[in-house]
Coordinates of C-alpha atoms (C1' of nucleotides) in Angstrom, one line a residue:
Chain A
X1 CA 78.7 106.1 117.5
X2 CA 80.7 106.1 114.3
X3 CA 77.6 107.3 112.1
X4 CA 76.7 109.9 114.4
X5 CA 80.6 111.6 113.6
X6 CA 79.6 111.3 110.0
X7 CA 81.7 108.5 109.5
X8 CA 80.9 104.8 108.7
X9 CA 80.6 101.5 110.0
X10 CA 81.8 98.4 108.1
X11 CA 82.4 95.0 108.9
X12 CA 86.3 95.4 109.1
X13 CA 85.8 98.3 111.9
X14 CA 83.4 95.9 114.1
X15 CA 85.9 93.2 113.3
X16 CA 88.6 95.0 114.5
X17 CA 87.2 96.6 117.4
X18 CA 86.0 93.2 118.6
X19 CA 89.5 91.4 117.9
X20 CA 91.1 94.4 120.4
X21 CA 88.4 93.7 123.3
X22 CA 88.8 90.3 122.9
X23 CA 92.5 90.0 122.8
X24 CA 93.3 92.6 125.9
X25 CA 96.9 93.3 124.8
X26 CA 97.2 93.3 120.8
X27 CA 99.8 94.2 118.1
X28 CA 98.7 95.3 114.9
X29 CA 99.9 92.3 114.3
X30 CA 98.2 90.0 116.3
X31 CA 95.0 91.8 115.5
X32 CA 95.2 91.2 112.0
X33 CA 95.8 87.5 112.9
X34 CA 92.5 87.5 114.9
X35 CA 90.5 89.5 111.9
X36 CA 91.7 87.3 109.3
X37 CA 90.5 84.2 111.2
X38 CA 86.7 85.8 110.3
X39 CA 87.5 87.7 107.1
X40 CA 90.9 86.6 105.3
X41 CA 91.1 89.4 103.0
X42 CA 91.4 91.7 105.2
X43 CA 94.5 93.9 104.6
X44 CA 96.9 95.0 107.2
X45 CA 96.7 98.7 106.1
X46 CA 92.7 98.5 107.0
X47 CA 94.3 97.4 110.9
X48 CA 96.5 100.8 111.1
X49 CA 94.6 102.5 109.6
X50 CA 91.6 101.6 111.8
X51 CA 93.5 101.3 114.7
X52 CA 94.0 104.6 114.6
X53 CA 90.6 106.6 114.6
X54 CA 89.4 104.0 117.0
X55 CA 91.9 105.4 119.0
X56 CA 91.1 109.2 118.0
X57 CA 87.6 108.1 119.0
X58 CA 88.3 107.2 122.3
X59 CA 87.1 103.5 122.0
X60 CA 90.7 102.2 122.5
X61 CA 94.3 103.1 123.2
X62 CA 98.0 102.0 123.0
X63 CA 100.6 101.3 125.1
X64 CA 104.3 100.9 124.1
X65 CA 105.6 97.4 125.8
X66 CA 109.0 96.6 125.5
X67 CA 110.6 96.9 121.9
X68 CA 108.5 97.3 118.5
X69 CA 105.0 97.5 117.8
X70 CA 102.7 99.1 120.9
X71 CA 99.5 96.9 121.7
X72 CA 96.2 98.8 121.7
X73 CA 93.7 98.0 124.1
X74 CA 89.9 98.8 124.9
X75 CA 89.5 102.0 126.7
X76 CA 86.0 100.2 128.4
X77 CA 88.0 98.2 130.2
X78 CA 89.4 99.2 133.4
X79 CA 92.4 101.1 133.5
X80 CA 95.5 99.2 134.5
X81 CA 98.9 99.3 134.5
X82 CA 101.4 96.9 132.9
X83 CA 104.4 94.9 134.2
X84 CA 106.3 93.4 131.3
X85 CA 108.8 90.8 132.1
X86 CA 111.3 91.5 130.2
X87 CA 112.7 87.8 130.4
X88 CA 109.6 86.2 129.5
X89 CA 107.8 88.7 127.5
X90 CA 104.8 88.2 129.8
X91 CA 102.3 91.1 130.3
X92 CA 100.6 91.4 134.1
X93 CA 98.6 94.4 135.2
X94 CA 98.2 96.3 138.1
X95 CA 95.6 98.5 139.5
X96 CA 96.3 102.2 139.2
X97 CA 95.2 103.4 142.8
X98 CA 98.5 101.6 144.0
X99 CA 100.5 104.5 141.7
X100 CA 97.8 107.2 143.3
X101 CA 100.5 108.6 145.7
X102 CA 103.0 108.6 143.2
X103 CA 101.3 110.7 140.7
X104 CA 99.3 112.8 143.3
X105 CA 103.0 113.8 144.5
X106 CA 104.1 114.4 140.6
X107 CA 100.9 116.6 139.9
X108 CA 101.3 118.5 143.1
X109 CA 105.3 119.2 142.6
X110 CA 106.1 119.2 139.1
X111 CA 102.4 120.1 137.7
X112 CA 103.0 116.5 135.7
X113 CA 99.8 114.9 134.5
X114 CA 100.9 111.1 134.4
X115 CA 98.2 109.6 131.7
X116 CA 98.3 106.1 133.8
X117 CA 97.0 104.0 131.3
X118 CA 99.8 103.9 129.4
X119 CA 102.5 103.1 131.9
X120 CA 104.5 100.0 131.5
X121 CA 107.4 98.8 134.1
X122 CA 109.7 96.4 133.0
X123 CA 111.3 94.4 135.1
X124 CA 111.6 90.6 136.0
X125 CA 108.4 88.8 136.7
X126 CA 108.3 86.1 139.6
X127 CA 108.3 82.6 138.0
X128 CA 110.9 80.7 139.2
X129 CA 112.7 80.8 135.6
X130 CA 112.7 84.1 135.2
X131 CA 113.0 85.5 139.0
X132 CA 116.6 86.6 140.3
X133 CA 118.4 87.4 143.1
X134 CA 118.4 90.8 143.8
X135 CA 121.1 92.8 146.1
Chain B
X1 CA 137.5 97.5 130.9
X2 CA 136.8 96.0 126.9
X3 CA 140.7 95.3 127.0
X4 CA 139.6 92.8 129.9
X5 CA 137.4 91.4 128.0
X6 CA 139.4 90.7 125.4
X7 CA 137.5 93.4 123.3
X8 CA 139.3 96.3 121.8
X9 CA 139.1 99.9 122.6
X10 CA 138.4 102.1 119.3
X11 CA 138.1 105.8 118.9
X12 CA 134.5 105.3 117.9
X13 CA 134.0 103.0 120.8
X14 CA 135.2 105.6 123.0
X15 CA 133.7 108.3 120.8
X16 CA 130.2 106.8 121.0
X17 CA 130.5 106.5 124.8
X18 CA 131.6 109.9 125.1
X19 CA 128.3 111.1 123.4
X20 CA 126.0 109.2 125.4
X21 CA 127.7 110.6 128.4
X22 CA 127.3 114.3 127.6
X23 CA 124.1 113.9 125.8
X24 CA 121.9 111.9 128.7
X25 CA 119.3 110.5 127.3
X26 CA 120.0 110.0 123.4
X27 CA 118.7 108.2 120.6
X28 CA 121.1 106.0 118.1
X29 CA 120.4 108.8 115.4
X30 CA 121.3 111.8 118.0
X31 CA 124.2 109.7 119.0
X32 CA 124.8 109.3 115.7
X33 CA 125.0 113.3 115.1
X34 CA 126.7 114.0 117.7
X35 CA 130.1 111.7 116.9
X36 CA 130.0 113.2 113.5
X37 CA 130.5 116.4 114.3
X38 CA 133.8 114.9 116.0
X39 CA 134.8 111.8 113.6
X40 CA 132.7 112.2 110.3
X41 CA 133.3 109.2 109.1
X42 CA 131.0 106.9 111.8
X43 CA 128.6 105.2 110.2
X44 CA 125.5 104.3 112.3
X45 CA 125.9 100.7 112.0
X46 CA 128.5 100.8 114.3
X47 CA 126.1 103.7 116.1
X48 CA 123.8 100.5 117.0
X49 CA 126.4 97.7 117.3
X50 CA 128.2 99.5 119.9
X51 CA 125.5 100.6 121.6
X52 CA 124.3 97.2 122.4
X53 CA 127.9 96.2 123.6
X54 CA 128.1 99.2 125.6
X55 CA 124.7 98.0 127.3
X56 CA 125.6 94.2 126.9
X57 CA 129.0 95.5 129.3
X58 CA 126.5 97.3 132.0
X59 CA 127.7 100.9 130.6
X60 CA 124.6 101.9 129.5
X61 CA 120.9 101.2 129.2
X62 CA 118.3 102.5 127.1
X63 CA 114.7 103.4 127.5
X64 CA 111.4 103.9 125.2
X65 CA 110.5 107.1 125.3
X66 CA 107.1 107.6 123.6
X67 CA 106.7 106.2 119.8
X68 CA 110.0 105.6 117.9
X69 CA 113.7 105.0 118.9
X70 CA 114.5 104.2 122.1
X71 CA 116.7 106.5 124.1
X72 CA 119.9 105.5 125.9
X73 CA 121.5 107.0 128.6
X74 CA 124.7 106.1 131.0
X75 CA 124.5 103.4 133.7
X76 CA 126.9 105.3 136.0
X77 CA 124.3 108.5 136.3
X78 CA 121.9 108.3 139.1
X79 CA 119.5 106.3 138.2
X80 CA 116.4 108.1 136.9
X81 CA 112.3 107.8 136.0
X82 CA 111.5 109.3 133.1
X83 CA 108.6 111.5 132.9
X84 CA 107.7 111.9 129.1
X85 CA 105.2 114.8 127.9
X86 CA 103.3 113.4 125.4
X87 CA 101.9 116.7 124.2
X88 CA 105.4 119.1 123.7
X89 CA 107.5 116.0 124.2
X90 CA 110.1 116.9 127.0
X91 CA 111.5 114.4 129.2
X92 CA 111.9 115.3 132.8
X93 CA 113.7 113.2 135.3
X94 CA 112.6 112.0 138.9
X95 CA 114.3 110.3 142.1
X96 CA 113.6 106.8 141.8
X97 CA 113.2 106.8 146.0
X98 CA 109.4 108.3 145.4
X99 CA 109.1 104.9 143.4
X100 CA 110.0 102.7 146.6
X101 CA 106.8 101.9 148.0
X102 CA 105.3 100.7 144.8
X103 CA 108.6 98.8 143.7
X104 CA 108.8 97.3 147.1
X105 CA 104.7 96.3 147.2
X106 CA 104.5 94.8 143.7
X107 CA 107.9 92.9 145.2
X108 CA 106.5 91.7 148.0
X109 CA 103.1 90.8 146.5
X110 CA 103.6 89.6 143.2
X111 CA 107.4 89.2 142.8
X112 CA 108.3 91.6 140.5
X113 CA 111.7 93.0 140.7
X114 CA 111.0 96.6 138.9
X115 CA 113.6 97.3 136.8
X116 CA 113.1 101.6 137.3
X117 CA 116.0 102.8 135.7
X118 CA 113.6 101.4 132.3
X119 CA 110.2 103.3 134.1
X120 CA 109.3 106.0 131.7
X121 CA 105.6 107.7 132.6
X122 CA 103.2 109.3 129.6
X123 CA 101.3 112.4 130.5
X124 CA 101.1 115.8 130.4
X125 CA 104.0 118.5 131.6
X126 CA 103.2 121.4 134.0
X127 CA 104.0 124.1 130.7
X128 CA 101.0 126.2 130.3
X129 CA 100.7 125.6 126.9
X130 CA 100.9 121.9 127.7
X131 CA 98.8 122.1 130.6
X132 CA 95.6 120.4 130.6
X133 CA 92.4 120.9 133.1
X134 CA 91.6 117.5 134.1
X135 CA 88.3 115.8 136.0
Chain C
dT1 C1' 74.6 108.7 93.7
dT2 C1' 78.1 110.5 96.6
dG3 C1' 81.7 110.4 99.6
dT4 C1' 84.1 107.5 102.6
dC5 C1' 86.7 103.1 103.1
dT6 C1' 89.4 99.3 101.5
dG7 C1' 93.0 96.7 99.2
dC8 C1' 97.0 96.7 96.7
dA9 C1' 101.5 98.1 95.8
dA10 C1' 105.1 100.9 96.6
dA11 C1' 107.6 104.1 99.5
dG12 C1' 109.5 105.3 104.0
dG13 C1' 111.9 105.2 108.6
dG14 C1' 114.6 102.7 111.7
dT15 C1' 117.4 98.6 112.5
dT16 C1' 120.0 94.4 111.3
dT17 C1' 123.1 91.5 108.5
dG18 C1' 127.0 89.9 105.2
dC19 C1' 131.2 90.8 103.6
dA20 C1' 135.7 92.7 102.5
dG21 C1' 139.0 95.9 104.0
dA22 C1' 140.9 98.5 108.2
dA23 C1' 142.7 98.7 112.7
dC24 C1' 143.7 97.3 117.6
dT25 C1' 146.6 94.1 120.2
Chain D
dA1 C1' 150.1 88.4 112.2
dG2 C1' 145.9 87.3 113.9
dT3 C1' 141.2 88.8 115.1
dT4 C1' 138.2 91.9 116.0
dC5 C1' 135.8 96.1 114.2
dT6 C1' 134.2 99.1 110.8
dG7 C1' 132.0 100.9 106.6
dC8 C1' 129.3 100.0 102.9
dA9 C1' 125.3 98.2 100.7
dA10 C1' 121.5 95.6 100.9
dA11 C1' 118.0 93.3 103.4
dC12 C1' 114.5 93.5 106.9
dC13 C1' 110.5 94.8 109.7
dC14 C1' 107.0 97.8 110.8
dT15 C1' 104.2 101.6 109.3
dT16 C1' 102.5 105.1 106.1
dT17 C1' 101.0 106.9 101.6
dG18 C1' 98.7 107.1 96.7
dC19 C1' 95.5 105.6 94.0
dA20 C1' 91.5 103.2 91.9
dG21 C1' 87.8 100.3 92.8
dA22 C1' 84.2 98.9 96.5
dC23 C1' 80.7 100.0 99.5
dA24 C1' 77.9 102.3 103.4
dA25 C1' 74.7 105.9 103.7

DNA sequence: TTGTCTGCAAAGGGTTTGCAGAACT
DNA sequence: AGTTCTGCAAACCCTTTGCAGACAA
């Protein structure tokens, strides 16, 4: 896949892609973590900078969840939405087909093409510590 | 309202305020830009500390659009889903109300109280020369 | 062997913090 | 007068860039 764009395929890129399907949601943070368990020298730059055409390859993608760094995820996987608490920090997800009537409508009215993997709602999840009352 | 508080009102408190009110959806820098041209002495320091008192007070709220700063807007304007065109990067605005029957499933089935004046959706406008043909 | 990829270090953008002086009450 | 607020400068985090050596092909 990588050789056949002319490009090459080294044990940092297999590390990384495997540290993104195996972590779901991942910083570029957290995915250096998980690298440098296996291979401690690798640099944080390599993560960006891999991150990146893994992206421009299609193999993953990245959402923007709350504040500061996005988390990139594997593209294989099934689509899904995010709910971030934003009490908790915790990450569920959603199936897409339940925003299908929502984004039919948008592309029908507005011409608006809503990419739904990267949608994120923030809101307050339903443990008990973190649920509210609500008007 | 901040006198009640026990806070005190400042011109660039009400300066800053002012700006996100006319703006609509702003970042600290464009807020920033836009009380200089009034008061050219604010520094953004006090861009971003009153920013988070406005919000901390329910005046305002902010959003992430996209990569980069978030954007804030006034709480007292209608309440708004952000649609965010990743290609040309214009940010339209829709009624909340199409929202309801997702909000009020993932509500009922999972507990999530969505929080939609945060909801910003990726995609791609209806401009033609953002317009995509899709599958 | 050749060209890409990596690590390192340093720069860059956006945001936060500490402190002394300024300003609201 | 007493405290809060502001401006300045520096620190901070996350991300990007330049360069020389390392490595896949």
């Amino acid at each position: 896949m990588l050789r056949s764009r002319g490009l090459r395929l080294t044990a940092q890129r297999q590390l990384i892609l495997d540290a993104v399907l195996e972590l779901g949601h991942a910083t570029p943070e957290q995915v250096h973590a998980a690298v440098r368990e296996v291979a401690a020298g690798v640099n944080i730059t390599t993560i960006y900078r891999t991150l990146e055409l893994l992206e421009r390859l299609g193999l993953v993608t990245h959402t923007h969840l709350s504040h500061g760094s996005p988390t990139y995820h594997s593209v294989g996987e099934d689509a899904h939405v995010h709910l971030v608490c934003r009490n908790c920090g915790a990450v569920d997800e959603v199936d897409p087909e339940l925003f299908r009537p929502v984004t039919d409508t948008l592309a029908a009215e507005r011409g608006f093409q809503v990419d739904i993997g990267h949608v994120a709602l923030f809101g307050v999840c339903g443990r008990t510590e973190c649920g509210e009352r609500r008007g």
